PDB file of C-alpha atoms (C1' of nucleotides) in Angstrom:
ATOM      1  CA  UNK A   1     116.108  17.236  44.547  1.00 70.00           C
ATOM      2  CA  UNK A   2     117.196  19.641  47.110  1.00 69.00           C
ATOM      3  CA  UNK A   3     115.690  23.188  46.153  1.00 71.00           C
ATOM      4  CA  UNK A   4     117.693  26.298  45.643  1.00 89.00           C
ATOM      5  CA  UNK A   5     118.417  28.810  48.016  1.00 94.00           C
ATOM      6  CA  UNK A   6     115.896  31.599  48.517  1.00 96.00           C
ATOM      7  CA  UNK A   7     116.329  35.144  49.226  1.00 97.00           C
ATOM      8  CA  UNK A   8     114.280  37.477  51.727  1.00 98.00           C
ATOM      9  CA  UNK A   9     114.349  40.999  53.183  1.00 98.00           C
ATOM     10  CA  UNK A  10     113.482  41.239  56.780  1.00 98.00           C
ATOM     11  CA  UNK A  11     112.447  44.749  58.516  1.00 97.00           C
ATOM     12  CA  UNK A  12     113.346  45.819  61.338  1.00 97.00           C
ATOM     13  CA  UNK A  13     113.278  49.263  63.623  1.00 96.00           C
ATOM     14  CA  UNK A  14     116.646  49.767  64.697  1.00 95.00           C
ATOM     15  CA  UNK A  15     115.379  51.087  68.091  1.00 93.00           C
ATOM     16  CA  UNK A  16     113.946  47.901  68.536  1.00 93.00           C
ATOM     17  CA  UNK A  17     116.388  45.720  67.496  1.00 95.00           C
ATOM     18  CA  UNK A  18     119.117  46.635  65.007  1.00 96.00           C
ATOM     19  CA  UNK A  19     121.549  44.313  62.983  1.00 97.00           C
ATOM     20  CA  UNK A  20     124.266  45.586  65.643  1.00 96.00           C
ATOM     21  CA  UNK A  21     121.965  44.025  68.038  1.00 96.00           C
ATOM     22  CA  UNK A  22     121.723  40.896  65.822  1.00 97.00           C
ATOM     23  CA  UNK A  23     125.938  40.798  65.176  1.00 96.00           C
ATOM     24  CA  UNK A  24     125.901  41.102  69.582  1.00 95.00           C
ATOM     25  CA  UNK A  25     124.380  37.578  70.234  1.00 96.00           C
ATOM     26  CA  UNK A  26     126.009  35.010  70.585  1.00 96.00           C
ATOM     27  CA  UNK A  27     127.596  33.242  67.111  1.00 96.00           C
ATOM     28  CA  UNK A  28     125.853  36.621  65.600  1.00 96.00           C
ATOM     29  CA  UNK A  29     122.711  33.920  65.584  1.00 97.00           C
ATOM     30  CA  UNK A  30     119.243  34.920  67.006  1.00 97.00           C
ATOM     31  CA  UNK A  31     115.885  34.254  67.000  1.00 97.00           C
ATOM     32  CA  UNK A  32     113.520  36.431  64.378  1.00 97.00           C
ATOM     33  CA  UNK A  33     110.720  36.260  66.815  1.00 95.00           C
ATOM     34  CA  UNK A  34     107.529  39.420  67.042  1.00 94.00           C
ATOM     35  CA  UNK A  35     106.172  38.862  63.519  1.00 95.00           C
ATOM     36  CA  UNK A  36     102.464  39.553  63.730  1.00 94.00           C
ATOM     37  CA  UNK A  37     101.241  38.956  60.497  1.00 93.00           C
ATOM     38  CA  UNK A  38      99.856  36.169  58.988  1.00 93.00           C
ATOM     39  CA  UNK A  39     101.238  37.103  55.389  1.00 93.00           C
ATOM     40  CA  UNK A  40     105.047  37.411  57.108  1.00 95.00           C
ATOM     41  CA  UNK A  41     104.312  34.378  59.005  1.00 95.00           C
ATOM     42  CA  UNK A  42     103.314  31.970  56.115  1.00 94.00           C
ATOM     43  CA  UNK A  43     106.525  33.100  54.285  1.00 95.00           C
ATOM     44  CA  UNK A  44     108.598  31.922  57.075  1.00 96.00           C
ATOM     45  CA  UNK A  45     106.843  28.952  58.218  1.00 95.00           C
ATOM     46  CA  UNK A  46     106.036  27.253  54.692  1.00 94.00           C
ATOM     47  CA  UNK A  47     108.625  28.903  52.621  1.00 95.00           C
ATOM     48  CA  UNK A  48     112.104  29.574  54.379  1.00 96.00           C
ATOM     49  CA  UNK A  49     114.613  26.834  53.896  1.00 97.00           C
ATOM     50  CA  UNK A  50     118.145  26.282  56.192  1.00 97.00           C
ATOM     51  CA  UNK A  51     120.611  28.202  53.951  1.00 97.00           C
ATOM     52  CA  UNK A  52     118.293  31.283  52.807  1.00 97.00           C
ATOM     53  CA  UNK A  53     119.412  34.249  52.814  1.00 98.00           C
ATOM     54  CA  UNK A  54     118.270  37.218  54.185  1.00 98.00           C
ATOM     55  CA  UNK A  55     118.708  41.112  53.343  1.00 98.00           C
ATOM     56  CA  UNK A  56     117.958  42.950  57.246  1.00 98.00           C
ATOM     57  CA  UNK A  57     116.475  46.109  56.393  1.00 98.00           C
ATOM     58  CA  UNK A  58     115.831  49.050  59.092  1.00 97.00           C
ATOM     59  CA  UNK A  59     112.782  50.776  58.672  1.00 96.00           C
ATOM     60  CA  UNK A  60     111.070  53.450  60.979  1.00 94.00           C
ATOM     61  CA  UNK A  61     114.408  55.210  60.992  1.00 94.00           C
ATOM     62  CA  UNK A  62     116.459  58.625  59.653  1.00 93.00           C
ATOM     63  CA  UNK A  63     117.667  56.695  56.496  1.00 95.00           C
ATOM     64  CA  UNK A  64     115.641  53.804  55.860  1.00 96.00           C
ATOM     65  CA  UNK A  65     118.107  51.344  54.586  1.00 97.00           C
ATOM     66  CA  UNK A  66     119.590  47.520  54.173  1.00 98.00           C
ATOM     67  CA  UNK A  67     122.174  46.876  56.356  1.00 97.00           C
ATOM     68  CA  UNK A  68     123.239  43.662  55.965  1.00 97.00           C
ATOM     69  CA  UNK A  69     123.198  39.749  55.362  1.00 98.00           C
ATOM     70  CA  UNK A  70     121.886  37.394  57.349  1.00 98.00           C
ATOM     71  CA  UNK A  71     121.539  32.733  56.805  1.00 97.00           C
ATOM     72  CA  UNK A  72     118.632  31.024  58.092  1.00 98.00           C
ATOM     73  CA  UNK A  73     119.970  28.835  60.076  1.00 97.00           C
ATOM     74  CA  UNK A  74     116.756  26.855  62.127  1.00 97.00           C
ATOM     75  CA  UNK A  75     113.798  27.056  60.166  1.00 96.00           C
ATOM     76  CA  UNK A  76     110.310  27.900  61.336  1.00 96.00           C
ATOM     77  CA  UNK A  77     109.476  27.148  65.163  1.00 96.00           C
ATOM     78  CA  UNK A  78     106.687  28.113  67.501  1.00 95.00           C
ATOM     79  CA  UNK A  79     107.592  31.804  68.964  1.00 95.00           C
ATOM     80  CA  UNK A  80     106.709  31.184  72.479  1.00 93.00           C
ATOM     81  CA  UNK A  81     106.883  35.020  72.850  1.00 93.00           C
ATOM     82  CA  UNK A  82     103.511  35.232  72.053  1.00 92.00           C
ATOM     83  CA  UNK A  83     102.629  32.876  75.261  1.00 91.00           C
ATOM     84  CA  UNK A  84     104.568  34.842  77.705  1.00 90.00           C
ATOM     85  CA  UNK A  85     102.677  37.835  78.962  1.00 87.00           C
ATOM     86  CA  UNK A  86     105.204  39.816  79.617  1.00 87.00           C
ATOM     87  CA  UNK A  87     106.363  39.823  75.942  1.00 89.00           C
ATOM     88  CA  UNK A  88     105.990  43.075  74.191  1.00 87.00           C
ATOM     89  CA  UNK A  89     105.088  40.544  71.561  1.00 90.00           C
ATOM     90  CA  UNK A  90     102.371  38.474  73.642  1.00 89.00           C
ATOM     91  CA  UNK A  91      99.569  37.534  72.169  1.00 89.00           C
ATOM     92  CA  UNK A  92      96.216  36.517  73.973  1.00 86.00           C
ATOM     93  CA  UNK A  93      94.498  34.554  71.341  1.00 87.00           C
ATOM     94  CA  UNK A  94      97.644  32.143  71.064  1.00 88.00           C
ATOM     95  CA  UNK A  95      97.490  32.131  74.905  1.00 86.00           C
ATOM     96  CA  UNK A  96      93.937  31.257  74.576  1.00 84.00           C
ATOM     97  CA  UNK A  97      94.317  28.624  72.422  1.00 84.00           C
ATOM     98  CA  UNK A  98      97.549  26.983  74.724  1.00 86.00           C
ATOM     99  CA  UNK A  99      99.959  27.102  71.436  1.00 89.00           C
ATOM    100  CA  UNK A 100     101.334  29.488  69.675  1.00 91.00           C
ATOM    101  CA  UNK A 101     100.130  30.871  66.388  1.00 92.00           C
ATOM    102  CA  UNK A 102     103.013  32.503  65.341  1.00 94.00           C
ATOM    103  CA  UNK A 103     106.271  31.325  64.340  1.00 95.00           C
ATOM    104  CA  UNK A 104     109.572  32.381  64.530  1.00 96.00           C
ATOM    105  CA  UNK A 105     113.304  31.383  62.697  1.00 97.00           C
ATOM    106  CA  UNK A 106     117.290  31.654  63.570  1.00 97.00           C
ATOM    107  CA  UNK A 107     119.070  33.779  61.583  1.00 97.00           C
ATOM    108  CA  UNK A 108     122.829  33.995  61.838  1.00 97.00           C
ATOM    109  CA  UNK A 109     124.467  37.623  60.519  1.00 97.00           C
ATOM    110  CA  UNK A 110     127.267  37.074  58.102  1.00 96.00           C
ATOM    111  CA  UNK A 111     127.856  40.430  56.250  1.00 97.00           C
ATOM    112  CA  UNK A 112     127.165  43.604  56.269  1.00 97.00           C
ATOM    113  CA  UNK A 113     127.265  46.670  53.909  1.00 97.00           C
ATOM    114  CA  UNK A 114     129.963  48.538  53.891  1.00 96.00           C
ATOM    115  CA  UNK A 115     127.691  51.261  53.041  1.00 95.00           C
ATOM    116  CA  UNK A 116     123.881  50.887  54.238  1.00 97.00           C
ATOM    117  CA  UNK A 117     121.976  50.215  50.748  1.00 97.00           C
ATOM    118  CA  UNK A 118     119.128  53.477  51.104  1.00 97.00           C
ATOM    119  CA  UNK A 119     115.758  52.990  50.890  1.00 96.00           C
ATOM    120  CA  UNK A 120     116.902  56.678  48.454  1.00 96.00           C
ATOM    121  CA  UNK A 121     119.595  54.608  46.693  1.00 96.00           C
ATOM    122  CA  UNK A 122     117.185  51.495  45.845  1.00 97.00           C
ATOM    123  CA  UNK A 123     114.353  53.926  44.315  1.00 95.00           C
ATOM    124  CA  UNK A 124     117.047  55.255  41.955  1.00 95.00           C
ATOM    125  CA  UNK A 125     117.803  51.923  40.742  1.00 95.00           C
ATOM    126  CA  UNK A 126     115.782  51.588  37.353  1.00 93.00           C
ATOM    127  CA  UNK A 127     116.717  47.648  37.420  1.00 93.00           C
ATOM    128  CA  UNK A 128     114.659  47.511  40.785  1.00 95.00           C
ATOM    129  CA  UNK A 129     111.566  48.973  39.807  1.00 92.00           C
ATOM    130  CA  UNK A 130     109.525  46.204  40.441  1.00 92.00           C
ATOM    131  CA  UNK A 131     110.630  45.509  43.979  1.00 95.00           C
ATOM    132  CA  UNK A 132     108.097  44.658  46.246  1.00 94.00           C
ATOM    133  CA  UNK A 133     109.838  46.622  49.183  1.00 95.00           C
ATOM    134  CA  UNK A 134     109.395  49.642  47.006  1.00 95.00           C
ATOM    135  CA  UNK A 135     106.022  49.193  46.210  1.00 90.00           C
ATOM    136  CA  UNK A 136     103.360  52.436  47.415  1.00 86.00           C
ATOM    137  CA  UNK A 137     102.073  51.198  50.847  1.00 85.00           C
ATOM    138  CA  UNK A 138     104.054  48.049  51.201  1.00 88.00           C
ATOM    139  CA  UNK A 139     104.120  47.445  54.708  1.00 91.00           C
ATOM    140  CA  UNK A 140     105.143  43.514  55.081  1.00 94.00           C
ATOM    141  CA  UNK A 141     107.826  43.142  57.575  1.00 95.00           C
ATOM    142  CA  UNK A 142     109.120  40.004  55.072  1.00 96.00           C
ATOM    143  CA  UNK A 143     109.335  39.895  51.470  1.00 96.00           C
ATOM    144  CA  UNK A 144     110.701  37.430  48.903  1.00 96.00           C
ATOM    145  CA  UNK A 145     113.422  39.065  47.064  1.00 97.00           C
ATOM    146  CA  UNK A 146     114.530  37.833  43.240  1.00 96.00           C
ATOM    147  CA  UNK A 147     117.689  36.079  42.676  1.00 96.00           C
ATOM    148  CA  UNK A 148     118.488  39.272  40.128  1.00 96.00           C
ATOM    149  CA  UNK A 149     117.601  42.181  43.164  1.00 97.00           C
ATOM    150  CA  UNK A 150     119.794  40.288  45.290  1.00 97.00           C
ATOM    151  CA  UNK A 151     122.538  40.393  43.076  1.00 97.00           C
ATOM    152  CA  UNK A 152     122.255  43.791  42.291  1.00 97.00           C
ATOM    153  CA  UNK A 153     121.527  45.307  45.352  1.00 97.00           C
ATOM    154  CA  UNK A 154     124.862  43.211  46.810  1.00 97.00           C
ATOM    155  CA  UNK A 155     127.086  45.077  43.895  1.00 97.00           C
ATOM    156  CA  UNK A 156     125.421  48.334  44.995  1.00 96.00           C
ATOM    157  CA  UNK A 157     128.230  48.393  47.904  1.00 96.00           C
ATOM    158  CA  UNK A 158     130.864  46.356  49.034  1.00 96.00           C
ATOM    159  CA  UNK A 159     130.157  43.408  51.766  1.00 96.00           C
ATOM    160  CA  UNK A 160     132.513  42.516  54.706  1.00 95.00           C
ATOM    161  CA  UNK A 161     132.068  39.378  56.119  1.00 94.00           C
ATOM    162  CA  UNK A 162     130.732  39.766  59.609  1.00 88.00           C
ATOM    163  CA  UNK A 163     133.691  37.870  61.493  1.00 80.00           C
ATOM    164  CA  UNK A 164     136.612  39.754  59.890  1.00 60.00           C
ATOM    165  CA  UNK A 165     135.157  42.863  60.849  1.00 52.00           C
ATOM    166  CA  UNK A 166     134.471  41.205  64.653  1.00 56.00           C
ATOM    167  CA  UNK A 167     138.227  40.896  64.469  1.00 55.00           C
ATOM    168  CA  UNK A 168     139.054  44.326  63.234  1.00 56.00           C
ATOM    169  CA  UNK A 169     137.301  46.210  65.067  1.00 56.00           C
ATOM    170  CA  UNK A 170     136.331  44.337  68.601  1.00 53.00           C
ATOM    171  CA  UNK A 171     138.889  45.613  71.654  1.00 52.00           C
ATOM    172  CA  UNK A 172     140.344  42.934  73.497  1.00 47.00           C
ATOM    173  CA  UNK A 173     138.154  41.797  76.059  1.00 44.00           C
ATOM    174  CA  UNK A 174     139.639  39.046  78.046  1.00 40.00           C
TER     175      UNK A 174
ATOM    176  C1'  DG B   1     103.289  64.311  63.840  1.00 68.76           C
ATOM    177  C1'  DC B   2     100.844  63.465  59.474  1.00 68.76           C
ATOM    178  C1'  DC B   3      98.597  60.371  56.750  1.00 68.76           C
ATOM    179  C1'  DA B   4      97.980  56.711  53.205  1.00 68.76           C
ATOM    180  C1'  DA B   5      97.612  52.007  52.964  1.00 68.76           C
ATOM    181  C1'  DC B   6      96.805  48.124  54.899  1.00 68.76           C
ATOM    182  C1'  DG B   7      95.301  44.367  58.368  1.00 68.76           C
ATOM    183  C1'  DT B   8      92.243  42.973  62.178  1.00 68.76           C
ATOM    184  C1'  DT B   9      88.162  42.891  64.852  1.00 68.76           C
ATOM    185  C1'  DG B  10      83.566  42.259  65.901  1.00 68.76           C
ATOM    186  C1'  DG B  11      78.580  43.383  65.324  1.00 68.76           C
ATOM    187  C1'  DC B  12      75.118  42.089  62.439  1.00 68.76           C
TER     188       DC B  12
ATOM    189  C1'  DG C   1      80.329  36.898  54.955  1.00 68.76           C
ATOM    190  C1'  DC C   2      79.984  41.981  54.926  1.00 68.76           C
ATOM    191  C1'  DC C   3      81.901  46.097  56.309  1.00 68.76           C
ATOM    192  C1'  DA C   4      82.688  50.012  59.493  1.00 68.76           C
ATOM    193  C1'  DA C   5      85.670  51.140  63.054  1.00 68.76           C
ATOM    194  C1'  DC C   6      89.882  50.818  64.765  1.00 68.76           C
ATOM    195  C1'  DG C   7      94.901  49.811  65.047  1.00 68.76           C
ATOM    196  C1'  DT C   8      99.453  49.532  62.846  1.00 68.76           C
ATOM    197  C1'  DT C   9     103.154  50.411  59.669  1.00 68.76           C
ATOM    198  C1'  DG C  10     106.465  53.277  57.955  1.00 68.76           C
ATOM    199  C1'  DG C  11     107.970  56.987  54.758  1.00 68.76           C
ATOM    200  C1'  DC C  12     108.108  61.696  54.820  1.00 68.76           C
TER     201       DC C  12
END
DNA sequence: GCCAACGTTGGC
DNA sequence: GCCAACGTTGGC
């Protein structure tokens, strides 16, 4: 039986790397690679399925918020960032032990918020009280999110599908 | 920049 | 395996 499709939130410092960042690459599809936590890591690697999707939320930042939509689209492989020491992600025990211990998967962006969804906005919500993104002192960079959160939080504002607004809005480059 | 809440490290 | 010290996250 194939299993249903699963929904995540993904954090990410804008500064760093933002969903504009994400919609920039080529076929808006990237690698998810710098996760450093074993928690994070065991969601991706035993848990995310092709097809998931994913909520990309921008922490460290003014307003907080979720941006946007993203698929899995190449499930859990070894992030050889943590190999190359020039990485800001390299990581000398996976170096020491000649693999990698950390994974990484390919996420393609395919919509985004019309309006960012606040961190502000989501407290509000009484419906998402139990979210574990707004849990006191909840810190994991990826979460599970219920089939009932995502549905809510996408009615919260409307979503444009990341390739009409590539067409509406990018100059002609040729 | 503060600080609470974690997670990781390493001595024992 | 305990746990203190240290580092990191991330909202405010």
């Amino acid at each position: 039986m194939v299993s249903s499709k699963k929904y995540w939130l993904m954090k990410t410092e804008p500064e760093t790397y933002s969903f504009a960042d994400l919609l920039s690459k080529p076929g808006r599809t990237d690698g998810w690679e710098g996760v450093r936590n074993y928690q994070a890591r065991n969601l991706m690697r035993d848990e995310f399925s092709y097809g998931d999707e994913v909520f990309i939320y921008h922490s460290s930042t003014a307003e907080p918020c979720i941006v946007g939509v993203a698929r899995v689209v190449r499930t859990a492989y070894p992030d050889q960032t943590a190999l190359n020491p020039k990485s800001d992600y390299f990581d000398p025990k996976s170096q020491a032990l000649g693999a990698s211990r950390w994974v990484a998967v390919e996420v393609q962006a395919i919509k985004r918020f019309h309006e960012p969804v606040s961190l502000k906005r989501l407290r509000a919500e009484a419906s998402l009280a139990s979210m574990a993104l707004l849990r006191p002192g909840q810190r994991l960079s990826i979460q599970p999110v219920s089939e009932g959160e995502w549905r809510y939080i996408c009615s919260l504002s409307p979503l444009v599908a990341c390739d009409v607004a590539e067409r509406e809005t990018a100059p002609l480059s040729l």
